[in-house]
Tab-separated table of C-alpha atoms in Angstrom:
chain	number	residue	atom	x	y	z
A	86	ARG	CA	88.475	109.025	71.838
A	87	VAL	CA	88.557	110.728	68.414
A	88	ARG	CA	85.943	113.394	67.607
A	89	GLY	CA	83.446	111.749	69.944
A	90	TYR	CA	84.360	108.281	68.702
A	91	VAL	CA	85.607	105.626	71.117
A	92	MET	CA	87.727	102.857	69.652
A	93	ARG	CA	85.829	99.599	69.790
A	94	ASN	CA	87.399	96.339	70.924
A	95	ARG	CA	87.477	95.246	67.284
A	96	ASP	CA	89.438	98.345	66.276
A	97	THR	CA	91.862	97.942	69.172
A	98	LYS	CA	92.450	94.352	68.121
A	99	LEU	CA	93.137	95.538	64.559
A	100	VAL	CA	95.910	97.789	65.820
A	101	LYS	CA	97.426	95.100	68.051
A	102	ASP	CA	97.323	92.542	65.238
A	103	ALA	CA	98.916	94.961	62.807
A	104	LEU	CA	101.694	95.985	65.199
A	105	ALA	CA	102.535	92.377	66.004
A	106	ALA	CA	102.496	91.368	62.333
A	107	SER	CA	104.589	94.388	61.321
A	108	ALA	CA	107.232	93.707	63.945
A	109	ALA	CA	107.491	90.054	62.968
A	110	ALA	CA	107.502	90.814	59.250
A	111	ALA	CA	110.157	93.528	59.562
A	112	ALA	CA	112.439	91.213	61.532
A	113	VAL	CA	112.126	88.451	58.937
A	114	LEU	CA	112.200	90.626	55.830
A	115	ALA	CA	115.202	92.624	56.988
A	116	ALA	CA	117.146	89.387	56.889
A	117	LEU	CA	115.945	88.464	53.419
A	118	GLY	CA	116.479	89.866	49.962
A	119	PRO	CA	119.602	91.078	48.183
A	120	SER	CA	121.853	93.634	49.820
A	121	THR	CA	122.382	95.398	46.476
A	122	CYS	CA	120.049	96.031	43.569
A	123	SER	CA	122.492	94.517	41.084
A	124	ARG	CA	121.673	91.030	42.389
A	125	ALA	CA	118.006	91.472	41.493
A	126	ARG	CA	118.373	92.887	37.961
A	127	PHE	CA	116.253	91.265	35.278
A	128	SER	CA	117.406	90.184	31.838
A	129	PRO	CA	117.542	92.848	29.084
A	130	SER	CA	115.119	90.814	26.967
A	131	LEU	CA	112.498	90.921	29.722
A	132	VAL	CA	112.956	94.661	30.100
A	133	GLU	CA	112.585	95.180	26.351
A	134	SER	CA	109.412	93.082	26.411
A	135	CYS	CA	108.168	95.396	29.133
A	136	ARG	CA	108.861	98.475	26.988
A	137	SER	CA	107.038	96.942	24.038
A	138	LEU	CA	103.836	96.774	26.104
A	139	ARG	CA	103.051	100.343	25.052
A	140	TYR	CA	102.222	99.006	21.587
A	141	GLU	CA	99.727	96.542	23.054
A	142	VAL	CA	97.647	99.353	24.522
A	143	PRO	CA	94.705	100.523	22.382
A	144	TYR	CA	95.697	103.615	20.428
A	145	GLU	CA	93.096	105.823	22.100
A	146	LEU	CA	94.551	104.954	25.529
A	147	ARG	CA	98.219	105.148	24.583
A	148	HIS	CA	98.553	108.741	25.789
A	149	VAL	CA	97.538	107.499	29.234
A	150	ALA	CA	99.959	104.561	29.262
A	151	ASP	CA	103.015	106.295	27.764
A	152	PRO	CA	104.049	108.269	30.898
A	153	PHE	CA	104.164	104.989	32.846
A	154	VAL	CA	105.977	102.614	30.509
A	155	ASP	CA	109.575	103.845	30.598
A	156	PRO	CA	109.706	104.636	34.355
A	157	LEU	CA	107.999	101.318	35.118
A	158	CYS	CA	110.371	99.288	32.957
A	159	ASP	CA	113.367	101.215	34.285
A	160	THR	CA	112.505	100.117	37.824
A	161	LEU	CA	112.379	96.531	36.615
A	162	ALA	CA	115.734	96.904	34.845
A	163	GLU	CA	117.282	98.199	38.064
A	164	GLY	CA	115.925	95.296	40.120
A	165	HIS	CA	113.123	97.150	41.910
A	166	TRP	CA	110.491	94.521	41.197
A	167	ALA	CA	108.295	95.465	44.170
A	168	LEU	CA	107.598	98.859	42.589
A	169	PHE	CA	106.707	97.140	39.344
A	170	LEU	CA	104.240	94.824	41.107
A	171	ILE	CA	102.655	97.664	43.087
A	172	VAL	CA	101.946	99.712	39.963
A	173	ILE	CA	100.638	96.706	38.011
A	174	ALA	CA	98.352	95.732	40.909
A	175	ASN	CA	96.930	99.258	41.134
A	176	VAL	CA	96.316	99.420	37.387
A	177	ALA	CA	94.701	95.969	37.349
A	178	CYS	CA	92.338	96.891	40.194
A	179	TYR	CA	91.461	100.358	38.897
A	180	LEU	CA	88.370	99.528	36.824
A	181	PRO	CA	86.920	96.809	39.128
A	182	ALA	CA	87.261	99.135	42.115
A	183	LEU	CA	85.866	102.100	40.200
A	184	ALA	CA	82.792	100.084	39.268
A	185	ASN	CA	82.110	99.083	42.875
A	186	SER	CA	83.869	101.593	45.105
A	187	GLY	CA	81.634	100.852	48.074
A	188	ARG	CA	83.188	97.397	48.413
A	189	TRP	CA	86.757	98.741	48.166
A	190	SER	CA	86.677	101.939	50.214
A	191	ILE	CA	87.555	102.252	53.884
A	192	SER	CA	85.345	103.977	56.431
A	193	ARG	CA	84.640	103.869	60.144
A	194	GLN	CA	81.884	101.332	59.525
A	195	SER	CA	83.944	99.009	57.339
A	196	LEU	CA	87.212	98.760	59.259
A	197	SER	CA	88.893	95.416	58.676
A	198	HIS	CA	92.313	94.167	57.658
A	199	GLU	CA	90.874	93.234	54.264
A	200	ARG	CA	89.490	96.719	53.602
A	201	LEU	CA	92.689	98.354	54.855
A	202	LEU	CA	94.470	96.512	52.062
A	203	MET	CA	91.814	96.822	49.360
A	204	TYR	CA	91.312	100.578	49.647
A	205	GLN	CA	94.995	101.088	48.735
A	206	LEU	CA	94.347	99.494	45.326
A	207	ALA	CA	91.270	101.585	44.517
A	208	HIS	CA	91.276	105.097	43.066
A	209	ALA	CA	88.548	107.651	42.474
A	210	ASN	CA	89.524	108.675	38.942
A	211	LEU	CA	92.314	108.627	36.372
A	212	PRO	CA	94.221	111.691	37.687
A	213	HIS	CA	94.120	110.114	41.159
A	214	ILE	CA	95.830	106.867	40.164
A	215	THR	CA	98.155	108.605	37.688
A	216	GLY	CA	99.412	111.074	40.286
A	217	ASN	CA	99.967	108.434	42.947
A	218	MET	CA	101.742	105.930	40.723
A	219	LEU	CA	103.959	108.471	38.945
A	220	THR	CA	104.983	109.911	42.320
A	221	LEU	CA	105.779	106.416	43.571
A	222	LEU	CA	107.851	105.667	40.474
A	223	ALA	CA	109.611	109.017	40.794
A	224	VAL	CA	110.926	108.331	44.276
A	225	GLY	CA	110.541	104.575	44.670
A	226	SER	CA	113.971	103.533	43.384
A	227	GLU	CA	115.601	105.891	45.890
A	228	VAL	CA	113.595	104.315	48.710
A	229	SER	CA	114.512	100.865	47.461
A	230	GLY	CA	118.182	101.819	47.425
A	231	ALA	CA	117.936	103.223	50.947
A	232	LEU	CA	116.566	99.840	52.052
A	233	GLY	CA	119.475	97.978	50.456
A	234	CYS	CA	117.210	96.955	47.569
A	235	ASN	CA	115.322	94.608	49.867
A	236	GLN	CA	112.124	94.405	47.841
A	237	LEU	CA	110.152	92.463	50.427
A	238	LEU	CA	110.948	95.114	53.011
A	239	LEU	CA	109.942	97.865	50.579
A	240	LEU	CA	106.642	96.103	49.906
A	241	ALA	CA	105.996	95.683	53.635
A	242	LEU	CA	106.784	99.366	54.255
A	243	TYR	CA	104.433	100.471	51.477
A	244	LEU	CA	101.525	98.320	52.705
A	245	ALA	CA	102.055	99.205	56.366
A	246	CYS	CA	101.973	102.938	55.582
A	247	GLY	CA	98.809	102.422	53.551
A	248	TRP	CA	97.274	100.467	56.440
A	249	ALA	CA	98.047	103.316	58.864
A	250	GLY	CA	96.743	105.907	56.411
A	251	GLY	CA	93.463	104.052	56.006
A	252	PHE	CA	93.069	103.610	59.740
A	253	ALA	CA	93.665	107.325	60.339
A	254	ALA	CA	91.206	108.255	57.581
A	255	ALA	CA	88.527	105.984	59.055
A	256	LEU	CA	88.936	107.374	62.563
A	257	LEU	CA	89.351	111.050	61.696
A	258	SER	CA	86.860	111.369	58.842
A	259	ASP	CA	83.244	110.467	58.179
A	260	ALA	CA	83.885	110.003	54.471
A	261	ARG	CA	84.782	106.863	52.547
A	262	THR	CA	88.395	106.809	51.432
A	263	VAL	CA	90.191	105.138	48.520
A	264	GLY	CA	93.670	105.465	47.075
A	265	ALA	CA	97.356	104.886	47.658
A	266	SER	CA	98.075	108.387	48.954
A	267	GLY	CA	98.785	107.169	52.492
A	268	SER	CA	101.148	104.510	51.168
A	269	VAL	CA	103.013	106.934	48.901
A	270	SER	CA	103.229	109.626	51.596
A	271	GLY	CA	104.659	107.090	54.027
A	272	VAL	CA	107.294	105.944	51.556
A	273	ILE	CA	108.390	109.536	50.883
A	274	VAL	CA	108.601	110.387	54.596
A	275	ALA	CA	110.521	107.149	55.204
A	276	LEU	CA	113.069	108.249	52.617
A	277	SER	CA	113.484	111.602	54.346
A	278	VAL	CA	114.369	109.710	57.543
A	279	LEU	CA	116.662	107.173	55.880
A	280	ARG	CA	118.449	109.787	53.741
A	281	PRO	CA	117.780	113.123	55.452
A	282	THR	CA	120.622	115.174	53.972
A	283	SER	CA	120.977	113.871	50.437
A	284	ALA	CA	119.280	115.137	47.315
A	285	VAL	CA	116.881	112.686	45.713
A	286	HIS	CA	117.344	111.730	42.075
A	287	ILE	CA	113.923	111.261	40.527
A	288	LEU	CA	112.636	110.691	37.007
A	289	GLY	CA	115.059	111.601	34.257
A	290	ASP	CA	117.658	114.164	35.308
A	291	VAL	CA	115.498	115.892	37.920
A	292	ASN	CA	116.754	116.257	41.489
A	293	ALA	CA	114.789	117.161	44.615
A	294	SER	CA	116.841	118.718	47.411
A	295	ASN	CA	114.806	116.851	50.010
A	296	PRO	CA	112.115	114.153	49.815
A	297	LEU	CA	109.800	116.212	52.015
A	298	LEU	CA	109.718	118.940	49.368
A	299	LEU	CA	108.356	116.370	46.927
A	300	LEU	CA	105.734	115.320	49.478
A	301	LEU	CA	104.700	118.920	50.155
A	302	GLY	CA	104.448	119.590	46.432
A	303	THR	CA	102.273	116.566	45.723
A	304	LEU	CA	100.151	117.184	48.823
A	305	GLY	CA	99.617	120.803	47.815
A	306	ALA	CA	98.562	119.722	44.339
A	307	ASP	CA	96.179	117.152	45.817
A	308	LEU	CA	94.582	119.559	48.281
A	309	SER	CA	94.096	122.184	45.581
A	310	ARG	CA	91.797	119.757	43.754
A	311	GLY	CA	89.615	119.193	46.824
A	312	GLY	CA	88.116	115.946	48.052
A	313	VAL	CA	91.514	114.686	49.246
A	314	SER	CA	91.934	112.776	52.498
A	315	TRP	CA	94.590	114.675	54.435
A	316	GLN	CA	93.957	112.142	57.190
A	317	ALA	CA	95.318	109.319	55.022
A	318	HIS	CA	98.381	111.408	54.141
A	319	LEU	CA	98.919	112.142	57.835
A	320	GLY	CA	98.539	108.539	58.999
A	321	GLY	CA	100.698	107.135	56.211
A	322	GLY	CA	103.386	109.761	56.698
A	323	ALA	CA	103.504	109.171	60.467
A	324	ALA	CA	103.838	105.430	59.912
A	325	GLY	CA	106.618	105.933	57.376
A	326	CYS	CA	108.498	108.143	59.824
A	327	VAL	CA	108.226	105.678	62.717
A	328	LEU	CA	109.011	102.585	60.637
A	329	ALA	CA	112.039	104.201	58.989
A	330	TRP	CA	113.317	105.343	62.391
A	331	LEU	CA	112.988	101.776	63.683
A	332	LEU	CA	114.855	100.486	60.635
A	333	THR	CA	117.722	102.889	61.319
A	334	LEU	CA	117.935	101.472	64.846
A	335	VAL	CA	118.131	97.843	63.724
A	336	GLY	CA	120.054	98.467	60.502
């Protein structure tokens, strides 16, 4: 029971399905993918084509795109293609989801596997998506490296944390929730478990002494704006912690 709410059979089945799928996927994905990022690097010409995309953006929107281009293309150059796909998917879904947020958001009344995926690709406004994606790009290559550059495993971790964040938001809040905050929080917490004592190298020449400090900083900035689902952060972070701990056991 959560705040007077009893989990329905449908919701219990959602959890059982997700746990079974996650266990099976982790077992398979851990055995797939390159053991080092160097095996997944893309050709320099493709990376340069990626960097030239900034000139394809309308001039009035270039100030929005510029902060993303170099970090995004750098992840591709280093072989972290899952990060590249995640950011592109979020950007592609931004306007469609913004125009019809009711069909993309997650709530207690709309719990389903489909919605628990869709809500991760929807964002409430431009600062929302910008903050989430830049934070992901800032720390994502470190997470990828901690996972042996297994991009399928990174993608599964990201989506599973988002799933848990959405489920927690639906059960602990009466509001509709959108955004990748649960996914990003889970990835950061997972890094703190996989590399608990090492400093994290993020964008440019900036270092964070611990991944959790980055999470606390971004969470504090989010909460200061109001209207932020701490429940999604909590659920995603808890999932990232548990999944990373399990990976350390099997890895």
